[in-house]
PDB file of N, CA and C in Angstrom:
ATOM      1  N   UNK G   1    -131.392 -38.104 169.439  1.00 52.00           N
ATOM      2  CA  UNK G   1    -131.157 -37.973 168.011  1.00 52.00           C
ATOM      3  C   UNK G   1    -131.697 -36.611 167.571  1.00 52.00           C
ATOM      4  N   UNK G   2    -131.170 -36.238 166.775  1.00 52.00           N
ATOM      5  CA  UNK G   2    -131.369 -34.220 166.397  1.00 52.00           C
ATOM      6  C   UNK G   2    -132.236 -34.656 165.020  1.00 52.00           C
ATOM      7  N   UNK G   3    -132.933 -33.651 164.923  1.00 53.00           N
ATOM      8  CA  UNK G   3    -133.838 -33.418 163.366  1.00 53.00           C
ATOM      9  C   UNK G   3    -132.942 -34.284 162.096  1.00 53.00           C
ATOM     10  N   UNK G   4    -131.700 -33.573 162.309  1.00 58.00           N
ATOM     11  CA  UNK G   4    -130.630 -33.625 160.913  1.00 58.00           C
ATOM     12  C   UNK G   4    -130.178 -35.263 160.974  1.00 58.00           C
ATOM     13  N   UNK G   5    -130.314 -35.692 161.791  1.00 78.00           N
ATOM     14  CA  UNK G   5    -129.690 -37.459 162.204  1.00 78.00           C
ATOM     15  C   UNK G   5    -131.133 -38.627 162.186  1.00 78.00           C
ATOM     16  N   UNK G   6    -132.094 -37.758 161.827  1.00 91.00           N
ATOM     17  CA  UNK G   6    -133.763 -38.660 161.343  1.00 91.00           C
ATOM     18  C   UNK G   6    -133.325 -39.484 160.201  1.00 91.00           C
ATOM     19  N   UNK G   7    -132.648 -38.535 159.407  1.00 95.00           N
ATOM     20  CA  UNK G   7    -132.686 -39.343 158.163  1.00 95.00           C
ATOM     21  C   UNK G   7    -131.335 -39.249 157.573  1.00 95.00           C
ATOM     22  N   UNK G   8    -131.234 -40.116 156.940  1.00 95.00           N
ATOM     23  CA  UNK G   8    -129.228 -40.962 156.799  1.00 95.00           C
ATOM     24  C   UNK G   8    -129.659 -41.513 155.345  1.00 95.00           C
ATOM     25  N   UNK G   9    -127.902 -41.360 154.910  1.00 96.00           N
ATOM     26  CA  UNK G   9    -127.630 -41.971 153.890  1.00 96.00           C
ATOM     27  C   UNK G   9    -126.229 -42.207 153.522  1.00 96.00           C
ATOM     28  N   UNK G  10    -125.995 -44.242 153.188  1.00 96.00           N
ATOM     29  CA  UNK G  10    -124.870 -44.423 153.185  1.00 96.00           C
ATOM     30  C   UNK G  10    -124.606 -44.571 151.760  1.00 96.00           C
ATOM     31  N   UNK G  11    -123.769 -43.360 151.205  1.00 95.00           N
ATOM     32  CA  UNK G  11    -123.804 -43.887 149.508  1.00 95.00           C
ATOM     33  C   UNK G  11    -122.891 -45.153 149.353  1.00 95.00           C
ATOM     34  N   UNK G  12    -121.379 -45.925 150.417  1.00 96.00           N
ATOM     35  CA  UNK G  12    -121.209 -47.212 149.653  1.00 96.00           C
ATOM     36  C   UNK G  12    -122.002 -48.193 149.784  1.00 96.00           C
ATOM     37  N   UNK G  13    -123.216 -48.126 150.730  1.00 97.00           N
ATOM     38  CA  UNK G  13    -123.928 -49.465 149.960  1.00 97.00           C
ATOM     39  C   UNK G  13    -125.364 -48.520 149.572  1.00 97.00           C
ATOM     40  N   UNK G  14    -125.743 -47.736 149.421  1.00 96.00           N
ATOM     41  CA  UNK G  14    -126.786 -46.875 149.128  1.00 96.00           C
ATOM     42  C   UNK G  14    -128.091 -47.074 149.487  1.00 96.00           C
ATOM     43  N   UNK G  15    -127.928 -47.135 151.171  1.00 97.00           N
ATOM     44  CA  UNK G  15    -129.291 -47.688 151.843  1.00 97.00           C
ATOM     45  C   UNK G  15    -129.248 -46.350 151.943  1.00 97.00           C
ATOM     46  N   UNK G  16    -130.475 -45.923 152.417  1.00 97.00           N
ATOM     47  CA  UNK G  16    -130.671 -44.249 153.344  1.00 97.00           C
ATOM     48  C   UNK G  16    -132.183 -45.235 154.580  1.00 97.00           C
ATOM     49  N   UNK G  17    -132.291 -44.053 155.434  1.00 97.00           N
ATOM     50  CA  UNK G  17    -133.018 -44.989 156.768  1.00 97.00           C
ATOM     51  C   UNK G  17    -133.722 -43.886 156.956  1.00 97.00           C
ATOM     52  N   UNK G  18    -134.540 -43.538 157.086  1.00 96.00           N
ATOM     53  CA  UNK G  18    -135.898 -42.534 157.696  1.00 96.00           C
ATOM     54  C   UNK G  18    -135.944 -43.305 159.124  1.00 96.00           C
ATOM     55  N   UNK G  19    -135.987 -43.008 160.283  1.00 96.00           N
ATOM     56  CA  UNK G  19    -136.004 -42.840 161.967  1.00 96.00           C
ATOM     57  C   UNK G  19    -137.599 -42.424 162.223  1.00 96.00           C
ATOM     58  N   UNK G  20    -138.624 -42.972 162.138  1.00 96.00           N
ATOM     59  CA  UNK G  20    -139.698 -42.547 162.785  1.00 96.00           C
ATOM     60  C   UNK G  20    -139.979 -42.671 163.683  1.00 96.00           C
ATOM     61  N   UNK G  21    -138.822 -43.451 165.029  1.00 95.00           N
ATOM     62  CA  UNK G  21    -138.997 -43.741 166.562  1.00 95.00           C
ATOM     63  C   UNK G  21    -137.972 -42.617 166.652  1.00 95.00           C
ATOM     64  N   UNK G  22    -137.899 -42.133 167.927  1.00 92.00           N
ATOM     65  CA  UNK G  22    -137.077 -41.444 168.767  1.00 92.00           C
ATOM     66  C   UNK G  22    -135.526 -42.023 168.586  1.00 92.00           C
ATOM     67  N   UNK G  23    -135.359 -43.210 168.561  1.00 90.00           N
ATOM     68  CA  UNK G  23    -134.404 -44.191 168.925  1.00 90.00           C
ATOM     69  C   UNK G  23    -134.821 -45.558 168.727  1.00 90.00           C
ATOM     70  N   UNK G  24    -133.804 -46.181 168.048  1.00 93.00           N
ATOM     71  CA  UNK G  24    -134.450 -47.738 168.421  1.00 93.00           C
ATOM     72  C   UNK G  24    -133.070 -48.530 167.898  1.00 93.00           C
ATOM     73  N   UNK G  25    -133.238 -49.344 169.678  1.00 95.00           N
ATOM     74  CA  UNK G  25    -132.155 -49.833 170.288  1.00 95.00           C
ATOM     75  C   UNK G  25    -131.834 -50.894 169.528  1.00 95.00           C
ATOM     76  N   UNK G  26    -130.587 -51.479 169.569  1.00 96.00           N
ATOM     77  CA  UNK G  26    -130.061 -53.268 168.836  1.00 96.00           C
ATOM     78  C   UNK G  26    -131.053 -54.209 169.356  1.00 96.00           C
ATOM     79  N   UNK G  27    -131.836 -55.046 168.407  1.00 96.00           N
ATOM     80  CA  UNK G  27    -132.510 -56.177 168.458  1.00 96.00           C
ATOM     81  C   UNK G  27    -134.219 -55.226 168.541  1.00 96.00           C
ATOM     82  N   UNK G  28    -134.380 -54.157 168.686  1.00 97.00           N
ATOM     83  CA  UNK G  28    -135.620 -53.418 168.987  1.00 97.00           C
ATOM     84  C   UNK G  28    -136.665 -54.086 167.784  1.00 97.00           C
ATOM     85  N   UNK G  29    -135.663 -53.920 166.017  1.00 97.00           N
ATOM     86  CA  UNK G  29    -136.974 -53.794 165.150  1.00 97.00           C
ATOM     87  C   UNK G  29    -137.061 -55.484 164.917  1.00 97.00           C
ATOM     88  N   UNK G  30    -138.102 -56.256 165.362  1.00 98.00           N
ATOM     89  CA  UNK G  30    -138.264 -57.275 165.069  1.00 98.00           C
ATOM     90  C   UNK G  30    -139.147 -57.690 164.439  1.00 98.00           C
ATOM     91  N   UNK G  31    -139.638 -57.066 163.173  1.00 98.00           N
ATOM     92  CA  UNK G  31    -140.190 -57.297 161.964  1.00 98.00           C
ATOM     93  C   UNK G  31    -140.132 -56.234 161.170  1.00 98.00           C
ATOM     94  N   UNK G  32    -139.619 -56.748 159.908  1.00 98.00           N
ATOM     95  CA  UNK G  32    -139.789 -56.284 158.444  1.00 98.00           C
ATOM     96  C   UNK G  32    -140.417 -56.915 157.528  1.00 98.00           C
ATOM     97  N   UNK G  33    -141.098 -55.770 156.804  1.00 98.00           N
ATOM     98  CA  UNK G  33    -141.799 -55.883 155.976  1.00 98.00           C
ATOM     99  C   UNK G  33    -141.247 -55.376 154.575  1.00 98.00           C
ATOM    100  N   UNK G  34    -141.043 -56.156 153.659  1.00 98.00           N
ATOM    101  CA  UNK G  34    -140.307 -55.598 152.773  1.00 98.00           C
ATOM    102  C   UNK G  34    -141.473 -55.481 151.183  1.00 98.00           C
ATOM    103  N   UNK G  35    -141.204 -53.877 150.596  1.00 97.00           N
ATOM    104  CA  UNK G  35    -142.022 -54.006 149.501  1.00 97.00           C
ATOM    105  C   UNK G  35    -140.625 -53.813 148.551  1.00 97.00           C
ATOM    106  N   UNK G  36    -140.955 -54.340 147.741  1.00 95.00           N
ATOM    107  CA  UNK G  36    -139.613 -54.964 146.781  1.00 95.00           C
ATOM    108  C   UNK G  36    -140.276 -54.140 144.935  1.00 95.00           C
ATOM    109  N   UNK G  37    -139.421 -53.432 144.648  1.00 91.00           N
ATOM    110  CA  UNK G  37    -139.542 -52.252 144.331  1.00 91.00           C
ATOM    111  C   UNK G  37    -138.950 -52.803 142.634  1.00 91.00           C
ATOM    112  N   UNK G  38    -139.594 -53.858 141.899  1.00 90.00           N
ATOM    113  CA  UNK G  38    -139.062 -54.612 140.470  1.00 90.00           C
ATOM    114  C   UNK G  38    -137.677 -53.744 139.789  1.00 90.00           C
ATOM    115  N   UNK G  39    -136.509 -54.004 140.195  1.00 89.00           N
ATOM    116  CA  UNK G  39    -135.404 -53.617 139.341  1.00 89.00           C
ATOM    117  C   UNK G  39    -135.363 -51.960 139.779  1.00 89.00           C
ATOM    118  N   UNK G  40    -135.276 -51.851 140.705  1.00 92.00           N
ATOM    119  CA  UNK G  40    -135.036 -50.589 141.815  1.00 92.00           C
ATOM    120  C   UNK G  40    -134.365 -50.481 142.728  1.00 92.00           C
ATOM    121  N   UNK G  41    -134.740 -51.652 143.703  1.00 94.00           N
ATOM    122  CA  UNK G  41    -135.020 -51.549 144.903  1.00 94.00           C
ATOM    123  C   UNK G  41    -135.445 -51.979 145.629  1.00 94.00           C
ATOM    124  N   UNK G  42    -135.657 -51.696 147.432  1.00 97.00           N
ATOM    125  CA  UNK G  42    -136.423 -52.388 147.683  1.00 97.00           C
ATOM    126  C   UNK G  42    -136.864 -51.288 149.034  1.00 97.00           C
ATOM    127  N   UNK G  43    -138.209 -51.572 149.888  1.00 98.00           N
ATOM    128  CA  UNK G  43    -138.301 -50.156 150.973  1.00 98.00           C
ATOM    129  C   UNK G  43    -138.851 -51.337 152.095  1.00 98.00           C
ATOM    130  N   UNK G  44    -138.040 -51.584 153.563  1.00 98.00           N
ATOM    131  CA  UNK G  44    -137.859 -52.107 154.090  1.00 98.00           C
ATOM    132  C   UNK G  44    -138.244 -51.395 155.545  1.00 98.00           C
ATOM    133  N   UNK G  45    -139.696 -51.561 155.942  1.00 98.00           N
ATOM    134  CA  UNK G  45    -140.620 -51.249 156.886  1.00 98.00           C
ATOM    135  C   UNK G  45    -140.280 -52.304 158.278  1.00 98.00           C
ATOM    136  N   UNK G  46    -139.504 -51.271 159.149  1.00 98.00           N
ATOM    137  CA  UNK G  46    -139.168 -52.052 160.415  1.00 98.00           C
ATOM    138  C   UNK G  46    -140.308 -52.134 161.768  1.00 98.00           C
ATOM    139  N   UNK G  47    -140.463 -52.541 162.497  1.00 98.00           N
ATOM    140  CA  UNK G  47    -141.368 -52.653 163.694  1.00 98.00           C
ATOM    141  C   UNK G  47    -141.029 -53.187 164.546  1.00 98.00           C
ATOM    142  N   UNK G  48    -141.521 -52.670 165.841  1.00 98.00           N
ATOM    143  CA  UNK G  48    -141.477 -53.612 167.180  1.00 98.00           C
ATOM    144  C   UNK G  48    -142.260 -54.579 167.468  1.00 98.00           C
ATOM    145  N   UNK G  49    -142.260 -54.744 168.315  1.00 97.00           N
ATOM    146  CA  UNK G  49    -142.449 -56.403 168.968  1.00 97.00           C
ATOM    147  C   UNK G  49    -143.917 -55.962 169.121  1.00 97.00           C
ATOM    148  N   UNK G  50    -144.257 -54.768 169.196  1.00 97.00           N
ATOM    149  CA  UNK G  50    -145.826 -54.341 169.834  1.00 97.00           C
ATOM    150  C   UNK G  50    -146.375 -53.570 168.336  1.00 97.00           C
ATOM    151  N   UNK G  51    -145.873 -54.197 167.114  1.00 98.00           N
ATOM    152  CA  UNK G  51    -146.114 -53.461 165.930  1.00 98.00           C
ATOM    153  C   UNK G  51    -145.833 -52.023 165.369  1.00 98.00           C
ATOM    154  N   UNK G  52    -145.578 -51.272 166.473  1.00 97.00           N
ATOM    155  CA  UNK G  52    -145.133 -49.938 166.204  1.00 97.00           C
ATOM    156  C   UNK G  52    -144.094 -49.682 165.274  1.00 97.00           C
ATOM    157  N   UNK G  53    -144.489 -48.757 164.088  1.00 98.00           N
ATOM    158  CA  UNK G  53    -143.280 -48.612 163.525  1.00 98.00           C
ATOM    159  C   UNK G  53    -142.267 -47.807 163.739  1.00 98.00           C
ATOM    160  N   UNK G  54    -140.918 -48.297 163.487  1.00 98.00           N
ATOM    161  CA  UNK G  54    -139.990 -47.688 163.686  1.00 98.00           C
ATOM    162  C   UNK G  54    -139.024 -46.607 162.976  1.00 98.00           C
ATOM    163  N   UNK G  55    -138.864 -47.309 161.853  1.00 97.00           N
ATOM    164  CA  UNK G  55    -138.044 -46.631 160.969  1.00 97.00           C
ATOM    165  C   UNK G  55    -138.679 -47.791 159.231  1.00 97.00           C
ATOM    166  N   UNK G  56    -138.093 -46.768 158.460  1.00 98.00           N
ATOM    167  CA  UNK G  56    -138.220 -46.770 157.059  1.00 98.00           C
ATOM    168  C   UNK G  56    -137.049 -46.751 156.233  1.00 98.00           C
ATOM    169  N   UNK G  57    -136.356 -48.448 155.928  1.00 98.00           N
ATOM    170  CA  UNK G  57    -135.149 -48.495 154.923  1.00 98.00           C
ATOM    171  C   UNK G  57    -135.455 -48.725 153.850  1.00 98.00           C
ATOM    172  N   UNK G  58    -134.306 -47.539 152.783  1.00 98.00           N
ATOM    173  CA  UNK G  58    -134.230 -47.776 151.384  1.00 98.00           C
ATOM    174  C   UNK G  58    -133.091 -48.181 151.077  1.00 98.00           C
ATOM    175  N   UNK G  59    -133.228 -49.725 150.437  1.00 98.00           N
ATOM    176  CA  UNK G  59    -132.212 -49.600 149.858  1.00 98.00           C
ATOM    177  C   UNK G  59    -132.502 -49.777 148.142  1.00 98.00           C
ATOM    178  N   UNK G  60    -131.417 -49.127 147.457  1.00 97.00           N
ATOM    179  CA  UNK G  60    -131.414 -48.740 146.419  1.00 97.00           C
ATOM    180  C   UNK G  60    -131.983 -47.223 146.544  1.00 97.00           C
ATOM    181  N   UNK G  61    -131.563 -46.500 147.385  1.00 97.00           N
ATOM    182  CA  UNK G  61    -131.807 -45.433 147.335  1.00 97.00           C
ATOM    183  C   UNK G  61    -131.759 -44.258 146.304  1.00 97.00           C
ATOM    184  N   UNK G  62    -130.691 -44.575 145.353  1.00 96.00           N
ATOM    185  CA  UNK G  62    -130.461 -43.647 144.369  1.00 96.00           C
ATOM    186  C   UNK G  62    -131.495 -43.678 143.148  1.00 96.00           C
ATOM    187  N   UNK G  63    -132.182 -44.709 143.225  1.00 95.00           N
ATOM    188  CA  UNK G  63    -133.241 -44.994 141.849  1.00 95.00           C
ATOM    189  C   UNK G  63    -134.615 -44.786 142.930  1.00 95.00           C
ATOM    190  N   UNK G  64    -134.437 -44.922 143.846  1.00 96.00           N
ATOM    191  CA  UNK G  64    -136.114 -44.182 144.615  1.00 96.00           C
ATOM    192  C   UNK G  64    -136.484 -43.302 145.178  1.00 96.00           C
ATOM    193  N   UNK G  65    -134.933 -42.545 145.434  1.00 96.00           N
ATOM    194  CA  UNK G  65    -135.363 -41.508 146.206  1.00 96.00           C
ATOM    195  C   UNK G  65    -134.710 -40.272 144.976  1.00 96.00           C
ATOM    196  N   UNK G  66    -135.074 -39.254 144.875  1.00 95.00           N
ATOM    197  CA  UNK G  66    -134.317 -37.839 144.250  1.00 95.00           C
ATOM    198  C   UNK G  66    -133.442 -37.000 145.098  1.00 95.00           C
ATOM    199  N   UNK G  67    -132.720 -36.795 144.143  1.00 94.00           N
ATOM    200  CA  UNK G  67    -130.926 -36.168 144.478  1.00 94.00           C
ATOM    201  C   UNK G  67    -131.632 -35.169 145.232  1.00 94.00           C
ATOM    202  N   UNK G  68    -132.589 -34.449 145.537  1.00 95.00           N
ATOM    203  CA  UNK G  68    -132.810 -33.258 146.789  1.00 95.00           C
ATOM    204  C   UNK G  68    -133.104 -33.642 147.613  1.00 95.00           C
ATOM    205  N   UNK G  69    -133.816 -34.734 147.587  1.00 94.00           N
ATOM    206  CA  UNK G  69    -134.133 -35.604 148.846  1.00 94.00           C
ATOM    207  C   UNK G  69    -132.870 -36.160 149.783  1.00 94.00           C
ATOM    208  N   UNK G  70    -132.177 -36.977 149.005  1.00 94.00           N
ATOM    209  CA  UNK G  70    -130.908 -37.757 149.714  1.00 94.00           C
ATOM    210  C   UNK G  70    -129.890 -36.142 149.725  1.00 94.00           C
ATOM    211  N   UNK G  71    -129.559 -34.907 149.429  1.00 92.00           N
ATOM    212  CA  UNK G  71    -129.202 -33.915 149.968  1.00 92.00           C
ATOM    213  C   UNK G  71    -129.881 -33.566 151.461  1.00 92.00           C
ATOM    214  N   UNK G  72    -130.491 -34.161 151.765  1.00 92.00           N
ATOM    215  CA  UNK G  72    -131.102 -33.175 153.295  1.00 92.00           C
ATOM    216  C   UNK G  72    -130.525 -34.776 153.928  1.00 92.00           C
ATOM    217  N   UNK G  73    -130.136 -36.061 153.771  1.00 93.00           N
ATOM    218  CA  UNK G  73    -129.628 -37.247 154.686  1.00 93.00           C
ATOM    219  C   UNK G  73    -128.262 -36.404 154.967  1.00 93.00           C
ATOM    220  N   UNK G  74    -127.892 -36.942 156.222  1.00 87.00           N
ATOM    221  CA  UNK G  74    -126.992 -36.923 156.747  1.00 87.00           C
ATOM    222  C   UNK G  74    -126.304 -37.921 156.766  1.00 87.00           C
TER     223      UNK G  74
END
């Protein structure tokens, strides 16, 4: 995965995903932690089986994150 492919954003359902593993394979993140963001949103903290975190989902991205920010997602 390249620098520019860390971090994503799908505007039709308006998740964006921060990648803080190298990679992480189908079935890898087997716990989330979700902080639920009152009439926002919500930011959806993935992990492995050995607690390590993996990646960092937003969804409702457009009310939590800023338009310069979601400009650098791919």
């Amino acid at each position: 995965m390249s620098r520019d492919e860390r971090f994503t954003h799908d505007p039709d359902s308006d998740c964006a995903y921060l990648y803080v593993a190298p990679s992480i394979a189908d079935g890898e993140a087997v716990v989330q932690v979700v902080v639920e963001r009152e009439g926002r949103g919500d930011i959806v903290l993935d992990f492995d089986s050995e607690g390590r975190l993996l990646g960092v989902e937003i969804v409702g991205a457009l009310a939590l994150l800023t338009a310069e920010t979601l400009e650098t997602a791919s």
